[in-house]
Amino acid sequence: MTSPFQAMIESLMRLRGVSATMLVDEHEGMIIDAILQFGQDGDRVAALAASLYRKARLSASAAGLGGVTFMQLEAEQGRICAAGHEEMVLVVVAAPAANVGLMRVEMLKAVRGLA
Amino acid sequence: MSTRVVETWLQAPLQQFVEEARVTLALLLLPSGQVLAEHGFTRSLDVASACALAAAIHASGGELGRMLDGRPFSGLHHAGQDRQIFLAEARTPRATYIFLTVFDRESSLGLVRLYFDEFVARLAAAAPEGDMANDPVLAENFEHDLNRNLAALFGRA
């Protein structure tokens, strides 16, 4: 069974360097829909990324910076990007060489489509 | 908030779960309803009630699962307005336990599930040798054992 988010997730997976795309419930930290490459623990990434995004959003709000639109976490062997809309967070896991600018544009476009 | 345990080997795994998952209450018990460890409770009466209810829910869920799915349901999640309950079976080579935890907006179901899996692994690793599952729960001993465990946790006989 395909979900209404499948096409959006597939289009993000086509970006070079992207290894996982997940749409996650921000409050529950549970995957709504996802495409993961073999060997990735989606549940774990989804729970932690949603928690991180929620805390970033609350921190930004507490600091009077307004809403968070895009969050990026860089690690030695890759990066995690998140963009949220209402109660959903779009999480993308990518290689260090992935084009972050393009990913950001595509992710923001995708979350606007969730409206 | 303190973590209290009947057997010392339970302390570290439970403490770590509570800190990582950011839960407000946690309770580890045997399927018979006897408490083994708790975090966040202030009264022994609350622990006794929560244990009885958790054991009953676990038994009912298990039976319902067997009827519907041919095997017992091993986990239950209930989302309230402010607080949520997660109840699951923690299977280790030593015994099968019931684990009940309550969390609020500081945590999430995804995080609780994630750290619960790690908690079960730590529990299995920390458990002393022996198979508790072989120890029968006798009706004549139940109340005595229950009271003994509550006294161990809350310091009253």
mmCIF file of C-alpha atoms in Angstrom:
data_model
loop_
_atom_site.group_PDB
_atom_site.id
_atom_site.type_symbol
_atom_site.label_atom_id
_atom_site.label_comp_id
_atom_site.label_asym_id
_atom_site.label_seq_id
_atom_site.Cartn_x
_atom_site.Cartn_y
_atom_site.Cartn_z
ATOM 1 C CA MET A 1 0.000 0.000 0.000
ATOM 2 C CA THR A 2 1.429 3.384 -0.936
ATOM 3 C CA SER A 3 0.964 6.396 1.302
ATOM 4 C CA PRO A 4 0.159 9.918 0.049
ATOM 5 C CA PHE A 5 3.738 10.882 0.947
ATOM 6 C CA GLN A 6 5.456 8.224 -1.145
ATOM 7 C CA ALA A 7 6.049 10.412 -4.224
ATOM 8 C CA MET A 8 7.561 13.217 -2.123
ATOM 9 C CA ILE A 9 9.859 10.777 -0.301
ATOM 10 C CA GLU A 10 10.921 9.106 -3.535
ATOM 11 C CA SER A 11 11.815 12.461 -5.102
ATOM 12 C CA LEU A 12 14.082 13.290 -2.140
ATOM 13 C CA MET A 13 15.700 9.852 -2.331
ATOM 14 C CA ARG A 14 16.698 10.615 -5.919
ATOM 15 C CA LEU A 15 18.999 13.441 -4.758
ATOM 16 C CA ARG A 16 22.653 12.453 -4.895
ATOM 17 C CA GLY A 17 24.085 11.237 -1.576
ATOM 18 C CA VAL A 18 20.729 10.753 0.170
ATOM 19 C CA SER A 19 20.533 7.383 1.932
ATOM 20 C CA ALA A 20 17.297 7.731 3.916
ATOM 21 C CA THR A 21 14.214 9.906 3.913
ATOM 22 C CA MET A 22 11.639 9.700 6.679
ATOM 23 C CA LEU A 23 8.482 11.543 7.503
ATOM 24 C CA VAL A 24 8.185 11.444 11.290
ATOM 25 C CA ASP A 25 5.554 12.479 13.811
ATOM 26 C CA GLU A 26 7.295 15.213 15.809
ATOM 27 C CA HIS A 27 5.617 14.451 19.131
ATOM 28 C CA GLU A 28 5.642 10.663 18.976
ATOM 29 C CA GLY A 29 8.974 10.256 17.205
ATOM 30 C CA MET A 30 7.426 7.522 15.088
ATOM 31 C CA ILE A 31 7.854 7.026 11.349
ATOM 32 C CA ILE A 32 4.827 7.923 9.220
ATOM 33 C CA ASP A 33 6.469 6.903 5.966
ATOM 34 C CA ALA A 34 10.052 6.281 4.949
ATOM 35 C CA ILE A 35 12.492 4.922 2.432
ATOM 36 C CA LEU A 36 15.700 3.594 3.942
ATOM 37 C CA GLN A 37 18.697 2.017 2.382
ATOM 38 C CA PHE A 38 19.568 -1.428 3.585
ATOM 39 C CA GLY A 39 21.105 -1.594 7.047
ATOM 40 C CA GLN A 40 19.750 1.616 8.530
ATOM 41 C CA ASP A 41 17.804 1.604 11.765
ATOM 42 C CA GLY A 42 15.002 3.958 10.794
ATOM 43 C CA ASP A 43 13.136 3.787 14.102
ATOM 44 C CA ARG A 44 16.208 4.861 16.026
ATOM 45 C CA VAL A 45 17.106 7.730 13.671
ATOM 46 C CA ALA A 46 13.476 8.880 13.513
ATOM 47 C CA ALA A 47 13.005 8.961 17.295
ATOM 48 C CA LEU A 48 16.245 10.828 17.946
ATOM 49 C CA ALA A 49 15.939 13.232 15.000
ATOM 50 C CA ALA A 50 12.362 14.150 15.904
ATOM 51 C CA SER A 51 13.423 14.755 19.510
ATOM 52 C CA LEU A 52 16.328 16.908 18.366
ATOM 53 C CA TYR A 53 14.129 18.889 15.994
ATOM 54 C CA ARG A 54 11.488 19.442 18.680
ATOM 55 C CA LYS A 55 14.118 20.694 21.115
ATOM 56 C CA ALA A 56 15.669 22.968 18.471
ATOM 57 C CA ARG A 57 12.230 24.387 17.743
ATOM 58 C CA LEU A 58 11.545 24.990 21.445
ATOM 59 C CA SER A 59 15.000 26.562 21.928
ATOM 60 C CA ALA A 60 14.515 28.895 18.979
ATOM 61 C CA SER A 61 11.115 29.846 20.276
ATOM 62 C CA ALA A 62 12.468 30.446 23.814
ATOM 63 C CA ALA A 63 15.212 32.655 22.394
ATOM 64 C CA GLY A 64 12.589 34.676 20.534
ATOM 65 C CA LEU A 65 13.890 33.593 17.133
ATOM 66 C CA GLY A 66 10.577 32.358 15.797
ATOM 67 C CA GLY A 67 9.944 29.007 14.150
ATOM 68 C CA VAL A 68 12.634 26.623 12.940
ATOM 69 C CA THR A 69 12.491 26.062 9.204
ATOM 70 C CA PHE A 70 15.494 23.882 8.598
ATOM 71 C CA MET A 71 17.946 22.059 10.831
ATOM 72 C CA GLN A 72 21.194 20.418 9.837
ATOM 73 C CA LEU A 73 23.442 18.165 11.907
ATOM 74 C CA GLU A 74 26.889 17.449 10.517
ATOM 75 C CA ALA A 75 28.775 14.355 11.560
ATOM 76 C CA GLU A 76 32.034 12.773 10.440
ATOM 77 C CA GLN A 77 30.418 10.386 8.030
ATOM 78 C CA GLY A 78 27.330 12.231 6.950
ATOM 79 C CA ARG A 79 24.636 14.663 7.856
ATOM 80 C CA ILE A 80 21.067 14.667 9.057
ATOM 81 C CA CYS A 81 18.737 17.393 7.825
ATOM 82 C CA ALA A 82 15.268 18.075 9.181
ATOM 83 C CA ALA A 83 12.474 20.380 8.163
ATOM 84 C CA GLY A 84 9.116 20.517 9.880
ATOM 85 C CA HIS A 85 5.554 21.400 9.200
ATOM 86 C CA GLU A 86 2.885 21.388 11.890
ATOM 87 C CA GLU A 87 3.335 18.044 13.642
ATOM 88 C CA MET A 88 5.454 16.339 11.005
ATOM 89 C CA VAL A 89 9.201 16.391 10.504
ATOM 90 C CA LEU A 90 10.881 15.454 7.270
ATOM 91 C CA VAL A 91 14.252 13.856 8.048
ATOM 92 C CA VAL A 92 16.912 13.201 5.425
ATOM 93 C CA VAL A 93 20.145 11.290 6.040
ATOM 94 C CA ALA A 94 22.865 12.042 3.518
ATOM 95 C CA ALA A 95 26.546 11.532 2.773
ATOM 96 C CA PRO A 96 29.017 14.335 3.530
ATOM 97 C CA ALA A 97 29.388 15.057 -0.195
ATOM 98 C CA ALA A 98 25.651 15.591 -0.751
ATOM 99 C CA ASN A 99 24.575 19.005 -2.025
ATOM 100 C CA VAL A 100 23.045 20.571 1.115
ATOM 101 C CA GLY A 101 21.782 23.635 -0.726
ATOM 102 C CA LEU A 102 19.758 21.546 -3.135
ATOM 103 C CA MET A 103 18.565 19.278 -0.330
ATOM 104 C CA ARG A 104 17.404 22.294 1.667
ATOM 105 C CA VAL A 105 15.446 23.726 -1.257
ATOM 106 C CA GLU A 106 13.831 20.383 -2.047
ATOM 107 C CA MET A 107 13.003 19.657 1.598
ATOM 108 C CA LEU A 108 11.414 23.058 2.187
ATOM 109 C CA LYS A 109 9.440 22.636 -1.029
ATOM 110 C CA ALA A 110 8.339 19.185 0.155
ATOM 111 C CA VAL A 111 7.191 20.339 3.613
ATOM 112 C CA ARG A 112 5.191 23.156 2.040
ATOM 113 C CA GLY A 113 3.452 20.388 0.093
ATOM 114 C CA LEU A 114 2.406 18.776 3.382
ATOM 115 C CA ALA A 115 0.102 21.717 4.123
ATOM 116 C CA MET B 1 13.486 11.542 42.128
ATOM 117 C CA SER B 2 14.980 8.269 43.331
ATOM 118 C CA THR B 3 15.116 4.819 41.807
ATOM 119 C CA ARG B 4 14.442 1.984 44.227
ATOM 120 C CA VAL B 5 15.123 -1.678 43.548
ATOM 121 C CA VAL B 6 14.544 -4.960 45.336
ATOM 122 C CA GLU B 7 17.694 -6.502 43.830
ATOM 123 C CA THR B 8 20.765 -4.323 43.263
ATOM 124 C CA TRP B 9 21.538 -5.546 39.725
ATOM 125 C CA LEU B 10 18.343 -3.824 38.541
ATOM 126 C CA GLN B 11 19.507 -0.369 39.650
ATOM 127 C CA ALA B 12 21.887 0.567 36.829
ATOM 128 C CA PRO B 13 19.719 -0.510 33.863
ATOM 129 C CA LEU B 14 16.623 1.213 35.273
ATOM 130 C CA GLN B 15 18.480 4.374 36.237
ATOM 131 C CA GLN B 16 19.990 4.631 32.777
ATOM 132 C CA PHE B 17 16.625 4.106 31.089
ATOM 133 C CA VAL B 18 15.003 6.825 33.180
ATOM 134 C CA GLU B 19 17.788 9.302 32.427
ATOM 135 C CA GLU B 20 17.931 8.597 28.707
ATOM 136 C CA ALA B 21 14.229 8.282 27.960
ATOM 137 C CA ARG B 22 13.295 11.200 30.263
ATOM 138 C CA VAL B 23 10.314 9.374 31.735
ATOM 139 C CA THR B 24 8.565 10.427 34.934
ATOM 140 C CA LEU B 25 7.575 7.008 36.296
ATOM 141 C CA ALA B 26 8.929 3.516 35.747
ATOM 142 C CA LEU B 27 7.984 0.192 37.247
ATOM 143 C CA LEU B 28 9.461 -3.269 36.759
ATOM 144 C CA LEU B 29 7.452 -6.201 38.018
ATOM 145 C CA LEU B 30 6.885 -9.890 37.595
ATOM 146 C CA PRO B 31 3.819 -11.058 35.652
ATOM 147 C CA SER B 32 2.384 -12.115 39.031
ATOM 148 C CA GLY B 33 2.304 -8.431 40.057
ATOM 149 C CA GLN B 34 5.263 -8.418 42.444
ATOM 150 C CA VAL B 35 7.309 -5.255 42.219
ATOM 151 C CA LEU B 36 11.039 -5.470 41.545
ATOM 152 C CA ALA B 37 12.027 -1.869 40.895
ATOM 153 C CA GLU B 38 10.462 1.546 40.608
ATOM 154 C CA HIS B 39 11.273 5.138 39.825
ATOM 155 C CA GLY B 40 9.200 8.212 40.586
ATOM 156 C CA PHE B 41 6.621 6.764 42.968
ATOM 157 C CA THR B 42 6.280 8.299 46.408
ATOM 158 C CA ARG B 43 3.912 5.878 48.151
ATOM 159 C CA SER B 44 4.052 2.101 48.430
ATOM 160 C CA LEU B 45 0.271 1.990 48.002
ATOM 161 C CA ASP B 46 0.590 3.598 44.559
ATOM 162 C CA VAL B 47 3.215 1.036 43.581
ATOM 163 C CA ALA B 48 1.051 -1.854 44.755
ATOM 164 C CA SER B 49 -1.942 -0.504 42.794
ATOM 165 C CA ALA B 50 0.112 0.183 39.674
ATOM 166 C CA CYS B 51 1.609 -3.326 39.834
ATOM 167 C CA ALA B 52 -1.788 -4.955 40.173
ATOM 168 C CA LEU B 53 -3.188 -2.933 37.269
ATOM 169 C CA ALA B 54 -0.123 -3.473 35.073
ATOM 170 C CA ALA B 55 -0.233 -7.237 35.672
ATOM 171 C CA ALA B 56 -3.954 -7.290 34.885
ATOM 172 C CA ILE B 57 -3.536 -5.220 31.696
ATOM 173 C CA HIS B 58 -0.644 -7.422 30.620
ATOM 174 C CA ALA B 59 -2.684 -10.584 31.185
ATOM 175 C CA SER B 60 -5.718 -9.136 29.363
ATOM 176 C CA GLY B 61 -3.604 -7.865 26.468
ATOM 177 C CA GLY B 62 -1.898 -11.218 26.208
ATOM 178 C CA GLU B 63 -5.204 -13.057 26.036
ATOM 179 C CA LEU B 64 -6.692 -10.582 23.559
ATOM 180 C CA GLY B 65 -3.628 -10.990 21.357
ATOM 181 C CA ARG B 66 -3.932 -14.764 21.475
ATOM 182 C CA MET B 67 -7.585 -14.509 20.422
ATOM 183 C CA LEU B 68 -6.994 -12.050 17.598
ATOM 184 C CA ASP B 69 -3.524 -12.795 16.400
ATOM 185 C CA GLY B 70 -2.719 -16.254 17.727
ATOM 186 C CA ARG B 71 0.004 -14.844 19.999
ATOM 187 C CA PRO B 72 -0.003 -12.453 22.941
ATOM 188 C CA PHE B 73 0.396 -8.708 22.419
ATOM 189 C CA SER B 74 3.663 -7.769 24.026
ATOM 190 C CA GLY B 75 3.276 -4.001 24.227
ATOM 191 C CA LEU B 76 0.667 -1.385 24.923
ATOM 192 C CA HIS B 77 0.678 2.373 24.526
ATOM 193 C CA HIS B 78 -1.957 4.757 25.783
ATOM 194 C CA ALA B 79 -1.723 8.461 24.974
ATOM 195 C CA GLY B 80 -3.429 10.772 27.423
ATOM 196 C CA GLN B 81 -3.736 14.513 27.041
ATOM 197 C CA ASP B 82 -0.560 15.331 28.978
ATOM 198 C CA ARG B 83 0.935 11.991 29.918
ATOM 199 C CA GLN B 84 1.356 8.695 28.135
ATOM 200 C CA ILE B 85 1.712 5.118 29.310
ATOM 201 C CA PHE B 86 3.900 2.453 27.737
ATOM 202 C CA LEU B 87 3.576 -1.096 29.014
ATOM 203 C CA ALA B 88 5.650 -3.921 27.585
ATOM 204 C CA GLU B 89 7.090 -7.308 28.271
ATOM 205 C CA ALA B 90 10.819 -7.391 28.981
ATOM 206 C CA ARG B 91 12.062 -10.854 28.100
ATOM 207 C CA THR B 92 15.442 -11.962 29.398
ATOM 208 C CA PRO B 93 16.979 -15.432 29.725
ATOM 209 C CA ARG B 94 16.407 -15.179 33.506
ATOM 210 C CA ALA B 95 12.706 -14.321 33.425
ATOM 211 C CA THR B 96 9.985 -12.372 31.684
ATOM 212 C CA TYR B 97 9.179 -9.083 33.367
ATOM 213 C CA ILE B 98 6.518 -6.448 32.857
ATOM 214 C CA PHE B 99 7.708 -2.908 32.431
ATOM 215 C CA LEU B 100 5.422 0.079 32.876
ATOM 216 C CA THR B 101 6.520 3.627 32.247
ATOM 217 C CA VAL B 102 4.808 7.014 32.169
ATOM 218 C CA PHE B 103 6.148 9.966 30.211
ATOM 219 C CA ASP B 104 5.119 13.472 29.266
ATOM 220 C CA ARG B 105 6.093 15.947 26.540
ATOM 221 C CA GLU B 106 9.730 15.761 27.597
ATOM 222 C CA SER B 107 9.887 12.403 25.824
ATOM 223 C CA SER B 108 8.101 10.588 23.010
ATOM 224 C CA LEU B 109 6.877 7.106 22.221
ATOM 225 C CA GLY B 110 9.691 6.664 19.722
ATOM 226 C CA LEU B 111 12.331 7.515 22.324
ATOM 227 C CA VAL B 112 10.723 5.332 24.978
ATOM 228 C CA ARG B 113 10.597 2.358 22.605
ATOM 229 C CA LEU B 114 14.155 2.960 21.524
ATOM 230 C CA TYR B 115 15.532 3.099 25.066
ATOM 231 C CA PHE B 116 13.264 0.281 26.222
ATOM 232 C CA ASP B 117 15.001 -2.093 23.777
ATOM 233 C CA GLU B 118 18.354 -1.007 25.215
ATOM 234 C CA PHE B 119 17.007 -1.394 28.753
ATOM 235 C CA VAL B 120 15.992 -4.998 28.060
ATOM 236 C CA ALA B 121 19.435 -5.747 26.638
ATOM 237 C CA ARG B 122 21.120 -4.240 29.729
ATOM 238 C CA LEU B 123 18.763 -6.132 31.999
ATOM 239 C CA ALA B 124 19.662 -9.408 30.298
ATOM 240 C CA ALA B 125 23.370 -8.603 30.548
ATOM 241 C CA ALA B 126 23.188 -7.618 34.216
ATOM 242 C CA ALA B 127 20.982 -10.481 35.383
ATOM 243 C CA PRO B 128 22.640 -13.014 37.674
ATOM 244 C CA GLU B 129 22.783 -16.651 36.654
ATOM 245 C CA GLY B 130 19.657 -18.706 37.201
ATOM 246 C CA ASP B 131 16.188 -19.005 35.802
ATOM 247 C CA MET B 132 13.554 -17.179 37.824
ATOM 248 C CA ALA B 133 10.847 -18.476 35.503
ATOM 249 C CA ASN B 134 11.152 -21.855 37.206
ATOM 250 C CA ASP B 135 10.242 -20.438 40.604
ATOM 251 C CA PRO B 136 6.507 -21.031 41.073
ATOM 252 C CA VAL B 137 4.372 -18.209 42.455
ATOM 253 C CA LEU B 138 2.344 -19.782 45.227
ATOM 254 C CA ALA B 139 -0.838 -18.108 46.397
ATOM 255 C CA GLU B 140 0.112 -18.562 50.056
ATOM 256 C CA ASN B 141 3.442 -16.787 49.480
ATOM 257 C CA PHE B 142 2.178 -14.062 47.184
ATOM 258 C CA GLU B 143 1.057 -11.495 49.742
ATOM 259 C CA HIS B 144 4.117 -12.069 51.889
ATOM 260 C CA ASP B 145 6.445 -11.643 48.878
ATOM 261 C CA LEU B 146 4.560 -8.576 47.687
ATOM 262 C CA ASN B 147 4.780 -6.922 51.104
ATOM 263 C CA ARG B 148 8.427 -7.884 51.447
ATOM 264 C CA ASN B 149 9.257 -6.232 48.113
ATOM 265 C CA LEU B 150 7.265 -3.097 48.936
ATOM 266 C CA ALA B 151 9.037 -2.918 52.300
ATOM 267 C CA ALA B 152 12.396 -3.279 50.553
ATOM 268 C CA LEU B 153 11.523 -0.353 48.273
ATOM 269 C CA PHE B 154 9.904 1.954 50.790
ATOM 270 C CA GLY B 155 11.562 0.904 54.011
ATOM 271 C CA ARG B 156 8.469 -0.277 55.867
ATOM 272 C CA ALA B 157 7.583 -3.795 56.905
#
